[in-house]
Phi, psi and omega in degrees: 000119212205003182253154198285142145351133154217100203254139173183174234260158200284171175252166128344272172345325177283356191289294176337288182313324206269338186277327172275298174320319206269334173291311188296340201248312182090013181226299171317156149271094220281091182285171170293149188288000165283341206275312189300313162322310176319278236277326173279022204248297182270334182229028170322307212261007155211073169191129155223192213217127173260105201258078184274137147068019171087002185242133204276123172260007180167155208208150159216134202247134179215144165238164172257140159213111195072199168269023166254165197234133146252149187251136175259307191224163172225135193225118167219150164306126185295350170283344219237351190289140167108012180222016150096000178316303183313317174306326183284327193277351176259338159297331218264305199283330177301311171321329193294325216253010162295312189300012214204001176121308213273133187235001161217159159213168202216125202228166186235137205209122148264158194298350165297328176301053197282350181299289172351256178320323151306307173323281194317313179284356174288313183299329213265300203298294254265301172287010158085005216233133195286205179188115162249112185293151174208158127345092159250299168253133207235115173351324179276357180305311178285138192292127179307336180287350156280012160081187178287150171212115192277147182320139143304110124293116221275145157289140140222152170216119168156195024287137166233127203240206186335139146271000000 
């Protein structure tokens, strides 16, 4: 794959695939490949997909609530890391869904996640925009039966206007 990026909001069709990059980075929290269809089904229009030669290499999944955008999951194909994708792919939604209103986002970082948490702040600077960190979720939050899970921590970032 050698062709230029193409970003744009996901299709159904797109789904399969955004379950497999996201299995593959070895870092999510790996939902069922029904969650994912859903979310390219129901939440298309905040969310998009980075496509080389038609084919999907990378993804950010998102809902709106109000005027904040949450980003849930970012994904890039490990052939596509390392070229500025992730990044691309959050300018690309943010632009749409600024235009729509939304003037922050907010995404959940565990403190290990320094690839993550770099993105983000990177993302803040390009736009001009602060970035405040909290508490959210704390290990014990999560059902034990499901194994450790290090706490979440919530982002915001903004106000964000024009890029």
């Amino acid at each position: 794959m050698s062709g230029k990026h193409l970003i744009e909001n996901p299709t159904k069709a797109d789904g399969a695939a955004l379950w497999r990059i996201a299995r593959d980075s070895k870092k999510l929290d790996l939902n069922t490949p029904y969650a994912y269809l859903l979310w390219c089904h129901d939440f298309a229009d905040t969310s998009v997909v980075a496509k080389v030669d038609g084919t999907p290499v990378g993804f950010v999944i998102g809902y709106r609530k109000q005027d904040t955008g949450f980003v849930w999951q970012v994904a890039v194909d490990a052939s596509q890391r390392g070229k500025g994708l992730a990044g691309a792919l959050l300018d690309e939604l943010f632009g749409q869904l600024t235009a729509q209103g939304v003037r922050y986002l907010e995404t959940t970082i565990t403190p290990d996640n320094e690839a993550s948490i770099r993105l983000f702040a990177s993302f803040a600077k390009r736009w001009d925009a602060t970035v405040e960190r909290q508490d959210l979720f704390s290990a014990t939050d999560f059902p034990a039966e499901e194994g450790t899970h290090e706490q979440e921590d919530l982002y915001r970032i903004g106000p964000l206007g024009s890029q």
